[in-house]
Amino acid sequence: MADPGADEPSSRSGSPAGEGQDSEDRSLLHQRLAIKELIDTEVSYLHMLRLCSSDIRSRLQQLPQGDLDVLFSNMDDIIKVNDRFLHDLQETASEEEEQVRLIGNLFLDFQEEFERVYKVYCASYDQALLLVEAYQKEPELQREIQDIIEAVVPQAGRSGLSFLLVIPLQRITKYPLLLQKILENTLPDASAYSVLQRATSALRDVNANINEYKMRKEVASKYNKVEQLTLRERLARINTHTLSKKTTRLSQLLKQEAGLIPRTEDKEFDDLEERFQWVSVCVTELKSNVAAYLDNLEAFLRFRPHDYDLDVPEGPVAHYRSLARDLQREAFLEFKQRLEGLVWQPLCSLAKALVGPQNLIKKRLDKLLDFERVEEKLLEAGSVTYEEEAARHTYQALNSLLVAELPQFNQLALQWLGQILCTFVALQRDLAKQVLQRAEGSMDQLPHRHLSEPAFNKLVEDTLGQASDQLRSFRENFEKVLPLPTTQPLLPGSERQVQALLSKYGPGKLYQVTSNVSGPGTLDLTLPRGQIVALLQNKDTKGNSSRWLVDTGGHRGYVPAGRLQLYRIIPSDQELRGQAGPRVDSPQPAPQRTSAPVPSLSAVPQVSVGQGWRLASPLPPGLGLEFAAL
């Protein structure tokens, strides 16, 4: 008779309880293997990143620094995050019973950091591949790169850079699969099951957000380019499709303006755009002001009175010349260089950085019109074409990108602008400090340094009074030796025309053409040099003050204002003697009522140069005299 206990183990293993125990053991074994795979692959992955960042990158010296920044992007940031992640992951092994739950919580803790660093790398991955393709077109360069990679990472094979650059993308997409594998081998009633579920879902969300961010960056890169196209190239791009698209957008816009269809309102974006436009205006105005400041500074530095020897006795003048020369050659020159490097160049860079968002904002308006039209069609027909669906996604991606990044851009632009203003103020303060320090030594050597302020003011007034008297005396002497005015002859046969213009418009409206004028337009006049005209209006119909409307006595039209000079009548010497008043010591008979004499036509252009002065001789273009009567 057989031993009944001999078949007991066999009966236990075949029972449902035994099968359940075996299944649980297998699940636990697979769970441990999945956790081991996670940790082992993380160690290998981090080791490969370090090889790329240190060994390979340092050996690719034949590539430009800009290319290296694109190829390896923010790999150093990824290494820092994954290094901490691996350290915490390995520490979970000490808590064998709670290891699964701790791993789930660890992934939840690193969710935001993973998304932050990996989305930047993934967004620049396509641009890195373009560089790799460009290197493959240069056999010698490609061979050098391949030799370096195979020496450090033999398993890369012929793929070379492509094999290395795709590793971070593969790793972030593999995390949800590894977590899913651990989850599948975890009992549903275990305390770690819900944590693993949330961690798996979180890592899937991370990958979805990275893909969304990558798509936004691709859209921004597409519409952010500023192309310098000629008119011929722009015309070549016009086709039936572009005309139809622009016509549809214009129709949509006109309907909105007429109130026939509602306009999509987005208060969040409108507020961001308004803030951005204010920043843009501030940058533009500041750039214009700084440019004008630099121009004035350049003009100031060109004026060097201290370099001229005016035969003035030494003393305070010598101190002034020494101080001025010192300031201009050192202090002001250094200030100008620092201003250009610390204010002007950063301001130009900031203005250039505004171009990208401005283009995206303009493109968003076009895509918004497309989006609204597609939405209308979707409500009416219930379906749209593939191209229309792509237009919807493009607008949504562009709008999401602007809403997400405009606040950061506005904040950074304001900080940038504030730093530029603070730097400008600091440079002004440093300049004033240097000028005062350099001037103190010279002021101590001046003869009037011990005078009180009222006494010094009195001294300045007396000195200026003496200088004024000297200038007045010089003017009187100059008046005695001034040559007699010479007349410029009128054109032959123009006396009657001048008389007609004089009687019709008066002497204050007459001008003389200083050089031949050839009218390019229909309303422009062609006039010879010396022609007398009457001014009708000192601007054209568009408000342009460089074109004047004149009357020649026969024709009316426009003449460049720079070719006209005021024409005044100078009475002849006989008329001047006739108009002179009677002398006090000789009685004169009562004047008879006679007609007023008509001034002679010996007229020349006049330029007022002072009190009681006239310059009647014609001067070459660009030459003139100006004196101020004291």
XYZ file of C-alpha atoms in Angstrom:
630
model
C 0.000 0.000 0.000
C 1.381 3.331 -0.942
C 2.246 5.961 1.590
C -0.516 8.549 1.604
C 1.929 11.259 2.500
C 4.025 10.611 -0.540
C 1.645 12.474 -2.835
C 1.070 15.386 -0.436
C 3.517 17.821 -1.977
C 2.206 17.029 -5.391
C -1.333 17.654 -4.234
C -0.308 21.008 -2.654
C 1.392 22.193 -5.783
C -1.582 21.386 -7.871
C -4.067 23.076 -5.545
C -5.351 26.658 -6.291
C -3.581 27.974 -3.231
C -0.306 26.559 -4.421
C -0.751 27.981 -7.887
C -1.514 31.389 -6.397
C 1.614 31.253 -4.306
C 3.721 30.359 -7.337
C 2.168 33.181 -9.332
C 2.891 35.650 -6.544
C 6.475 34.452 -6.325
C 6.918 34.835 -10.074
C 5.450 38.355 -9.949
C 7.738 39.268 -7.095
C 10.712 37.875 -9.007
C 9.790 39.820 -12.148
C 9.277 42.932 -10.037
C 12.775 42.594 -8.567
C 14.206 42.061 -12.039
C 12.387 45.162 -13.340
C 13.724 47.258 -10.449
C 17.222 45.887 -11.085
C 16.883 46.766 -14.769
C 15.824 50.293 -13.847
C 18.822 50.847 -11.582
C 21.375 49.129 -13.837
C 20.266 50.970 -16.966
C 20.278 54.269 -15.041
C 23.900 53.678 -14.051
C 24.855 52.860 -17.633
C 22.901 55.856 -18.968
C 24.536 58.319 -16.595
C 27.981 56.910 -17.433
C 27.320 57.450 -21.150
C 26.185 61.048 -20.564
C 29.390 61.797 -18.686
C 31.462 60.393 -21.533
C 29.625 62.657 -23.994
C 29.873 65.754 -21.831
C 33.506 65.438 -20.809
C 35.601 63.153 -23.031
C 33.919 63.504 -26.414
C 32.992 67.176 -26.162
C 36.481 68.165 -25.026
C 38.060 66.309 -27.989
C 35.851 67.876 -30.666
C 37.947 71.030 -30.761
C 37.689 71.279 -34.555
C 34.008 72.194 -34.226
C 32.915 75.777 -33.444
C 31.783 76.494 -29.906
C 28.310 77.370 -31.210
C 27.978 73.926 -32.801
C 29.031 72.209 -29.572
C 26.414 74.176 -27.629
C 23.737 72.969 -30.047
C 24.922 69.346 -30.198
C 25.192 68.813 -26.446
C 22.610 71.461 -25.465
C 21.913 71.303 -21.701
C 23.394 67.843 -21.177
C 25.230 69.086 -18.081
C 21.891 69.993 -16.458
C 20.529 66.528 -17.281
C 23.584 64.932 -15.665
C 23.058 66.928 -12.460
C 19.387 65.935 -12.199
C 19.918 62.257 -13.060
C 22.909 62.015 -10.726
C 20.725 62.989 -7.773
C 17.967 60.723 -9.046
C 20.324 57.728 -9.262
C 21.683 58.396 -5.768
C 18.165 58.395 -4.277
C 17.208 55.390 -6.428
C 20.103 53.302 -5.102
C 19.246 54.229 -1.513
C 15.797 52.624 -1.903
C 17.523 49.195 -1.953
C 18.068 49.425 1.808
C 14.277 49.431 2.316
C 13.420 46.163 0.596
C 9.822 46.000 1.770
C 9.088 49.643 0.926
C 11.354 49.877 -2.149
C 8.552 49.802 -4.726
C 6.589 52.548 -2.996
C 9.741 54.639 -2.536
C 10.556 54.309 -6.251
C 7.078 55.539 -7.175
C 7.374 58.537 -4.855
C 10.870 59.252 -6.193
C 9.578 59.556 -9.752
C 6.801 61.852 -8.552
C 9.365 64.046 -6.787
C 11.523 64.338 -9.923
C 8.605 64.826 -12.333
C 8.991 68.597 -12.699
C 12.780 68.516 -12.908
C 12.706 65.824 -15.598
C 10.282 67.876 -17.649
C 12.281 71.062 -17.195
C 15.648 69.727 -18.390
C 14.536 67.189 -20.987
C 12.191 69.519 -22.854
C 15.080 71.901 -23.528
C 17.247 69.098 -24.886
C 14.472 67.610 -27.006
C 13.578 71.019 -28.460
C 17.132 71.472 -29.793
C 17.507 67.850 -30.956
C 16.318 68.516 -34.531
C 18.781 71.355 -34.944
C 21.550 69.059 -33.708
C 20.610 66.479 -36.343
C 20.896 69.145 -39.035
C 24.467 69.782 -37.907
C 25.219 66.053 -38.024
C 23.915 65.905 -41.596
C 26.086 68.899 -42.508
C 29.178 67.156 -41.094
C 28.435 64.044 -43.154
C 28.796 66.121 -46.315
C 32.446 66.802 -45.370
C 34.205 63.397 -45.478
C 37.397 64.509 -43.749
C 35.598 66.197 -40.853
C 33.184 63.277 -40.537
C 36.106 60.822 -40.350
C 37.787 62.841 -37.568
C 34.554 62.944 -35.555
C 33.959 59.224 -36.077
C 37.467 58.312 -34.907
C 37.024 60.311 -31.700
C 33.659 58.719 -30.914
C 34.808 55.160 -31.630
C 37.855 55.658 -29.402
C 35.653 56.680 -26.446
C 32.442 54.723 -27.136
C 33.207 51.691 -29.355
C 29.601 50.485 -29.215
C 28.480 53.632 -31.075
C 29.570 52.015 -34.320
C 29.060 53.838 -37.573
C 26.123 55.832 -36.175
C 28.571 58.086 -34.372
C 27.060 61.331 -33.130
C 23.522 60.258 -33.962
C 23.868 57.280 -31.586
C 24.996 59.512 -28.733
C 22.595 62.401 -29.224
C 19.465 60.244 -29.179
C 20.302 58.608 -25.821
C 18.554 61.241 -23.599
C 15.406 61.047 -25.754
C 15.331 57.270 -25.458
C 15.815 57.421 -21.697
C 12.988 59.830 -20.899
C 10.565 57.859 -23.085
C 11.624 54.576 -21.430
C 10.813 55.646 -17.866
C 7.027 55.063 -18.240
C 7.714 51.597 -19.740
C 9.978 50.595 -16.852
C 7.422 51.830 -14.317
C 4.654 49.990 -16.160
C 6.691 46.791 -16.002
C 7.084 47.174 -12.230
C 3.388 47.997 -11.904
C 2.327 44.889 -13.822
C 4.192 42.727 -11.330
C 2.766 44.484 -8.272
C -0.336 43.140 -6.557
C -3.335 45.465 -6.901
C -3.985 45.360 -3.179
C -0.410 46.350 -2.324
C 0.161 49.764 -0.774
C 2.652 50.682 -3.521
C 0.232 49.978 -6.368
C -1.547 53.359 -6.341
C 1.770 55.211 -6.024
C 3.172 53.354 -9.041
C 0.023 54.160 -11.012
C 0.396 57.858 -10.310
C 4.130 57.755 -11.115
C 3.525 55.972 -14.423
C 0.834 58.475 -15.379
C 3.061 61.378 -14.332
C 5.944 60.230 -16.536
C 3.561 59.812 -19.459
C 2.412 63.380 -18.880
C 6.036 64.476 -18.849
C 6.599 62.940 -22.276
C 3.370 64.456 -23.592
C 4.360 67.897 -22.323
C 7.821 67.532 -23.853
C 6.278 66.686 -27.225
C 3.932 69.657 -26.935
C 6.797 71.964 -26.042
C 8.860 70.615 -28.930
C 5.998 71.278 -31.346
C 5.618 74.845 -30.035
C 9.310 75.474 -30.513
C 9.140 74.152 -34.069
C 6.248 76.500 -34.838
C 8.096 79.414 -33.245
C 11.262 78.586 -35.168
C 9.290 78.483 -38.414
C 7.629 81.879 -37.980
C 10.429 83.559 -36.065
C 12.789 83.819 -39.021
C 13.417 87.299 -40.443
C 14.082 86.904 -44.143
C 15.587 89.738 -46.150
C 13.807 89.174 -49.451
C 13.939 91.319 -52.537
C 10.784 92.451 -54.317
C 11.372 89.857 -57.033
C 11.655 87.066 -54.448
C 8.492 88.213 -52.701
C 6.582 88.263 -55.962
C 7.885 84.805 -56.812
C 6.300 83.448 -53.613
C 2.842 84.666 -54.569
C 0.675 81.870 -55.926
C -2.957 80.877 -56.015
C -2.791 79.256 -52.577
C -1.273 82.296 -50.839
C -3.696 84.670 -52.541
C -6.659 82.521 -51.501
C -5.404 82.310 -47.916
C -4.818 86.053 -47.609
C -8.181 86.832 -49.212
C -9.947 84.533 -46.741
C -8.195 86.207 -43.804
C -9.092 89.664 -45.071
C -12.722 88.644 -45.494
C -12.768 87.231 -41.969
C -11.269 90.445 -40.586
C -13.741 92.675 -42.439
C -16.658 90.628 -41.124
C -15.386 91.084 -37.581
C -14.907 94.816 -38.062
C -18.445 95.095 -39.442
C -19.848 93.160 -36.473
C -21.208 90.325 -38.624
C -19.288 87.648 -36.717
C -17.901 87.715 -33.157
C -14.220 88.215 -32.455
C -12.382 85.712 -30.278
C -11.484 87.373 -26.982
C -8.418 86.298 -25.023
C -7.928 88.699 -22.117
C -4.880 86.867 -20.792
C -3.032 87.182 -24.089
C -4.225 90.760 -24.663
C -2.790 91.834 -21.308
C 0.512 90.128 -22.065
C 0.706 91.679 -25.521
C -0.060 95.152 -24.165
C 2.730 94.808 -21.614
C 5.098 93.587 -24.304
C 4.250 96.529 -26.557
C 4.975 98.964 -23.715
C 8.353 97.314 -23.170
C 9.032 97.518 -26.910
C 8.165 101.235 -26.996
C 10.415 101.941 -24.001
C 13.341 100.117 -25.609
C 12.849 101.921 -28.920
C 12.662 105.347 -27.276
C 15.686 104.680 -25.078
C 17.690 103.451 -28.058
C 16.817 106.622 -29.980
C 17.784 108.832 -27.035
C 21.067 107.041 -26.426
C 21.909 107.295 -30.141
C 21.301 111.057 -30.023
C 23.358 111.278 -26.816
C 26.278 109.491 -28.496
C 26.051 111.802 -31.515
C 26.155 114.867 -29.279
C 29.037 113.382 -27.306
C 30.931 112.763 -30.525
C 30.356 116.368 -31.613
C 31.498 117.579 -28.197
C 34.714 115.579 -28.417
C 35.469 117.040 -31.855
C 35.393 120.572 -30.410
C 38.862 121.235 -28.980
C 39.425 124.914 -28.186
C 42.339 124.029 -25.906
C 44.374 122.852 -28.914
C 44.515 126.380 -30.402
C 47.102 128.982 -29.452
C 45.222 132.297 -29.091
C 48.237 134.287 -27.903
C 46.652 134.611 -24.484
C 49.044 135.155 -21.548
C 49.744 132.109 -19.446
C 48.006 131.661 -16.114
C 44.385 130.566 -15.650
C 44.144 129.918 -19.391
C 47.027 127.464 -19.187
C 45.362 125.684 -16.278
C 42.122 125.466 -18.243
C 43.861 124.126 -21.355
C 45.675 121.488 -19.332
C 42.491 120.407 -17.560
C 40.412 120.354 -20.769
C 43.063 118.372 -22.629
C 43.298 115.883 -19.768
C 39.543 115.426 -19.560
C 39.021 115.035 -23.290
C 41.864 112.616 -23.897
C 41.209 110.413 -20.879
C 38.022 110.935 -18.869
C 35.547 111.671 -21.689
C 37.129 109.187 -24.087
C 36.970 106.436 -21.489
C 33.375 107.416 -20.703
C 32.438 107.160 -24.398
C 34.004 103.712 -24.745
C 32.284 102.415 -21.621
C 28.984 103.916 -22.729
C 29.156 102.116 -26.054
C 30.160 98.800 -24.514
C 27.953 98.773 -21.400
C 24.861 100.659 -22.591
C 24.620 100.954 -26.367
C 25.553 97.406 -27.338
C 23.295 95.718 -24.719
C 20.484 98.049 -25.759
C 20.912 97.050 -29.404
C 20.908 93.380 -28.376
C 17.712 93.909 -26.392
C 16.050 95.631 -29.359
C 17.111 92.729 -31.566
C 15.672 90.232 -29.077
C 12.267 91.925 -29.366
C 12.024 91.143 -33.090
C 11.264 87.439 -32.553
C 8.244 87.895 -30.244
C 6.969 90.718 -32.460
C 6.966 88.394 -35.466
C 5.205 85.673 -33.486
C 2.532 88.097 -32.269
C 1.866 89.250 -35.834
C 1.736 85.675 -37.079
C -0.637 84.739 -34.257
C -3.189 87.229 -35.586
C -3.092 85.560 -39.015
C -3.392 82.108 -37.499
C -6.230 83.301 -35.249
C -8.241 84.306 -38.333
C -7.617 80.839 -39.816
C -8.607 79.213 -36.523
C -11.872 81.162 -36.297
C -12.816 80.257 -39.855
C -12.113 76.552 -39.217
C -14.133 76.658 -36.002
C -17.093 78.107 -37.897
C -16.851 75.382 -40.505
C -16.560 72.724 -37.798
C -19.793 73.945 -36.189
C -21.614 74.058 -39.513
C -20.340 70.919 -41.269
C -19.078 68.886 -38.326
C -15.784 68.018 -40.012
C -12.734 69.750 -41.458
C -9.947 68.791 -43.803
C -6.492 67.688 -42.725
C -5.016 71.048 -43.713
C -7.647 72.917 -41.728
C -7.043 70.704 -38.699
C -3.327 71.469 -39.008
C -4.153 75.206 -39.049
C -6.094 74.775 -35.791
C -3.172 72.987 -34.143
C -0.731 75.626 -35.395
C -2.726 78.444 -33.819
C -3.166 76.549 -30.560
C 0.546 75.765 -30.362
C 1.526 79.354 -31.186
C -0.937 80.836 -28.707
C 0.107 78.419 -25.949
C 3.751 79.242 -26.536
C 3.160 83.000 -26.324
C 0.945 82.742 -23.242
C 3.519 80.541 -21.522
C 6.665 82.466 -22.426
C 5.618 86.115 -22.871
C 5.406 86.699 -19.083
C 8.961 85.430 -18.652
C 10.175 87.419 -21.639
C 8.517 90.613 -20.413
C 10.045 90.174 -16.970
C 13.520 89.500 -18.359
C 13.253 92.417 -20.807
C 12.267 94.780 -17.992
C 15.174 93.551 -15.847
C 17.494 93.967 -18.817
C 16.182 97.469 -19.458
C 16.503 98.379 -15.777
C 20.103 97.185 -15.685
C 20.913 99.295 -18.748
C 19.418 102.400 -17.138
C 21.226 101.775 -13.868
C 24.485 101.321 -15.780
C 23.907 104.577 -17.653
C 23.328 106.449 -14.380
C 26.403 104.842 -12.818
C 28.553 105.880 -15.789
C 27.306 109.462 -15.485
C 28.094 109.446 -11.787
C 31.587 108.083 -12.413
C 32.217 110.737 -15.057
C 31.136 113.555 -12.735
C 33.321 112.139 -9.986
C 36.356 111.942 -12.265
C 35.823 115.491 -13.566
C 35.590 116.872 -10.044
C 38.660 114.979 -8.900
C 40.725 116.151 -11.863
C 39.431 119.715 -11.555
C 40.270 120.075 -7.865
C 44.002 120.179 -8.559
C 43.607 122.814 -11.270
C 41.221 124.956 -9.223
C 43.721 125.164 -6.397
C 46.134 126.867 -8.790
C 43.661 129.552 -9.965
C 44.310 133.110 -8.696
C 40.683 133.677 -7.651
C 40.170 130.457 -5.694
C 39.927 132.289 -2.335
C 37.216 134.741 -3.433
C 33.768 134.473 -1.914
C 30.867 133.631 -4.158
C 29.455 137.230 -4.366
C 32.925 138.612 -5.103
C 33.517 135.966 -7.749
C 30.144 136.727 -9.396
C 31.026 140.447 -9.452
C 34.375 139.612 -11.051
C 32.672 137.528 -13.746
C 30.197 140.335 -14.495
C 32.977 142.892 -14.840
C 34.986 140.595 -17.097
C 32.008 139.919 -19.325
C 31.268 143.645 -19.492
C 34.774 144.348 -20.691
C 34.531 141.595 -23.290
C 31.217 143.050 -24.451
C 32.739 146.487 -24.898
C 35.618 145.005 -26.889
C 33.215 143.147 -29.158
C 31.118 146.259 -29.713
C 34.229 148.228 -30.641
C 35.265 145.472 -33.024
C 31.839 145.577 -34.667
C 32.032 149.331 -35.200
C 35.481 149.071 -36.745
C 34.362 146.211 -38.917
C 31.378 148.258 -40.145
C 33.719 150.974 -41.394
C 35.751 148.569 -43.539
C 32.797 146.451 -44.782
C 32.795 146.470 -48.609
C 29.913 148.079 -50.409
C 27.123 145.677 -51.370
C 27.263 144.384 -54.912
C 24.163 143.697 -56.916
C 23.265 140.494 -58.693
C 21.769 141.262 -62.072
C 18.301 140.049 -62.853
C 17.544 137.861 -65.810
C 17.142 139.845 -69.037
C 13.609 141.096 -69.517
C 12.445 140.152 -66.036
C 11.944 143.692 -64.678
C 8.302 143.801 -65.675
C 7.678 140.362 -64.192
C 9.296 141.403 -60.895
C 7.221 144.599 -60.829
C 4.060 142.531 -61.311
C 4.968 140.084 -58.547
C 5.995 142.960 -56.281
C 2.705 144.815 -56.722
C 0.668 141.612 -56.304
C 2.424 139.931 -53.356
C 4.614 142.600 -51.778
C 8.395 142.519 -51.191
C 8.260 140.053 -48.292
C 7.063 137.208 -50.527
C 9.699 137.447 -53.265
C 12.439 134.826 -53.540
C 15.265 134.269 -56.018
C 16.352 130.878 -57.389
C 19.968 130.256 -56.348
C 20.697 127.473 -58.867
C 19.055 125.857 -61.848
C 16.001 123.765 -60.953
C 14.841 120.837 -63.064
C 11.361 119.728 -62.013
C 11.068 115.913 -62.017
C 7.305 115.795 -61.387
C 4.218 117.094 -63.120
C 3.633 119.886 -60.596
C 7.348 120.739 -60.223
C 8.727 123.785 -62.032
C 11.882 124.016 -64.123
C 13.527 127.387 -63.444
C 16.879 128.998 -64.305
C 19.258 130.473 -61.765
C 18.325 134.066 -60.859
C 14.576 133.660 -61.534
C 12.341 135.713 -59.205
C 9.254 133.962 -57.818
C 6.582 134.722 -55.221
C 5.960 132.352 -52.325
C 2.395 131.061 -52.074
C 2.798 128.313 -49.480
C 5.845 126.986 -47.607
C 4.806 123.301 -47.857
C 3.109 120.937 -50.275
C -0.251 119.213 -49.934
C 1.291 116.428 -47.855
C 2.789 118.856 -45.367
C 6.341 118.477 -46.692
C 8.146 121.733 -45.864
C 11.019 121.001 -48.241
C 8.825 121.752 -51.301
C 7.336 125.267 -51.628
C 4.483 126.382 -53.858
C 5.539 129.469 -55.844
C 4.231 131.739 -58.590
C 6.542 132.836 -61.413
C 4.062 135.361 -62.755
C 2.897 132.931 -65.396
C 3.042 129.437 -63.864
C 2.525 127.981 -60.435
C 4.226 124.884 -59.087
C 6.608 123.401 -56.535
C 10.293 124.250 -56.083
C 12.804 122.768 -53.583
C 13.007 125.108 -50.597
C 16.780 124.802 -50.499
C 17.055 126.426 -53.941
C 15.262 129.636 -52.871
C 16.720 132.711 -51.181
C 14.808 135.698 -49.817
C 14.854 138.592 -52.307
C 14.687 142.114 -50.920
C 14.612 145.502 -52.571
C 17.493 147.939 -51.983
C 16.606 151.550 -52.891
C 19.095 153.352 -55.056
C 21.430 156.005 -53.568
C 19.310 158.812 -55.070
C 16.162 157.453 -53.456
C 17.989 157.058 -50.151
C 19.073 160.722 -50.290
C 15.535 161.743 -51.188
C 14.069 159.778 -48.291
C 16.580 161.083 -45.717
C 15.157 163.366 -43.052
C 15.947 167.142 -42.945
C 18.844 168.437 -40.919
C 18.119 170.291 -37.717
C 20.211 173.356 -38.461
C 18.780 174.089 -41.965
C 15.083 174.781 -42.438
C 13.348 172.986 -45.251
C 10.273 173.974 -47.221
C 7.071 172.064 -46.635
C 6.925 168.920 -48.741
C 4.523 168.798 -51.638
C 2.076 165.930 -52.180
C 3.666 163.772 -54.816
C 3.293 160.149 -55.720
C 5.534 157.770 -53.798
C 8.638 156.862 -55.756
C 8.890 153.291 -56.939
C 12.066 151.604 -55.745
C 14.557 150.815 -58.419
C 15.164 147.206 -59.431
C 18.779 147.133 -58.417
C 17.777 144.477 -55.908
C 19.908 141.778 -54.406
C 19.351 139.047 -51.836
C 19.726 140.278 -48.277
C 21.012 138.483 -45.184
C 20.498 140.116 -41.801
C 23.712 139.935 -39.786
C 23.139 142.199 -36.840
C 21.720 145.401 -35.537
C 21.758 147.872 -38.420
C 23.803 145.546 -40.681
C 22.981 144.208 -44.154
C 24.866 141.822 -46.382
C 23.875 142.466 -49.972
C 26.626 140.667 -51.875
C 25.758 137.167 -53.104
C 27.739 134.449 -51.369
C 28.788 131.047 -52.598
C 26.511 128.188 -51.458
C 27.128 127.220 -47.844
C 28.996 130.456 -46.936
C 27.383 132.941 -44.552
C 28.069 135.392 -41.746
C 26.310 135.673 -38.407
C 26.954 138.315 -35.776
C 24.908 138.933 -32.661
C 24.559 142.571 -31.565
C 25.275 142.952 -27.908
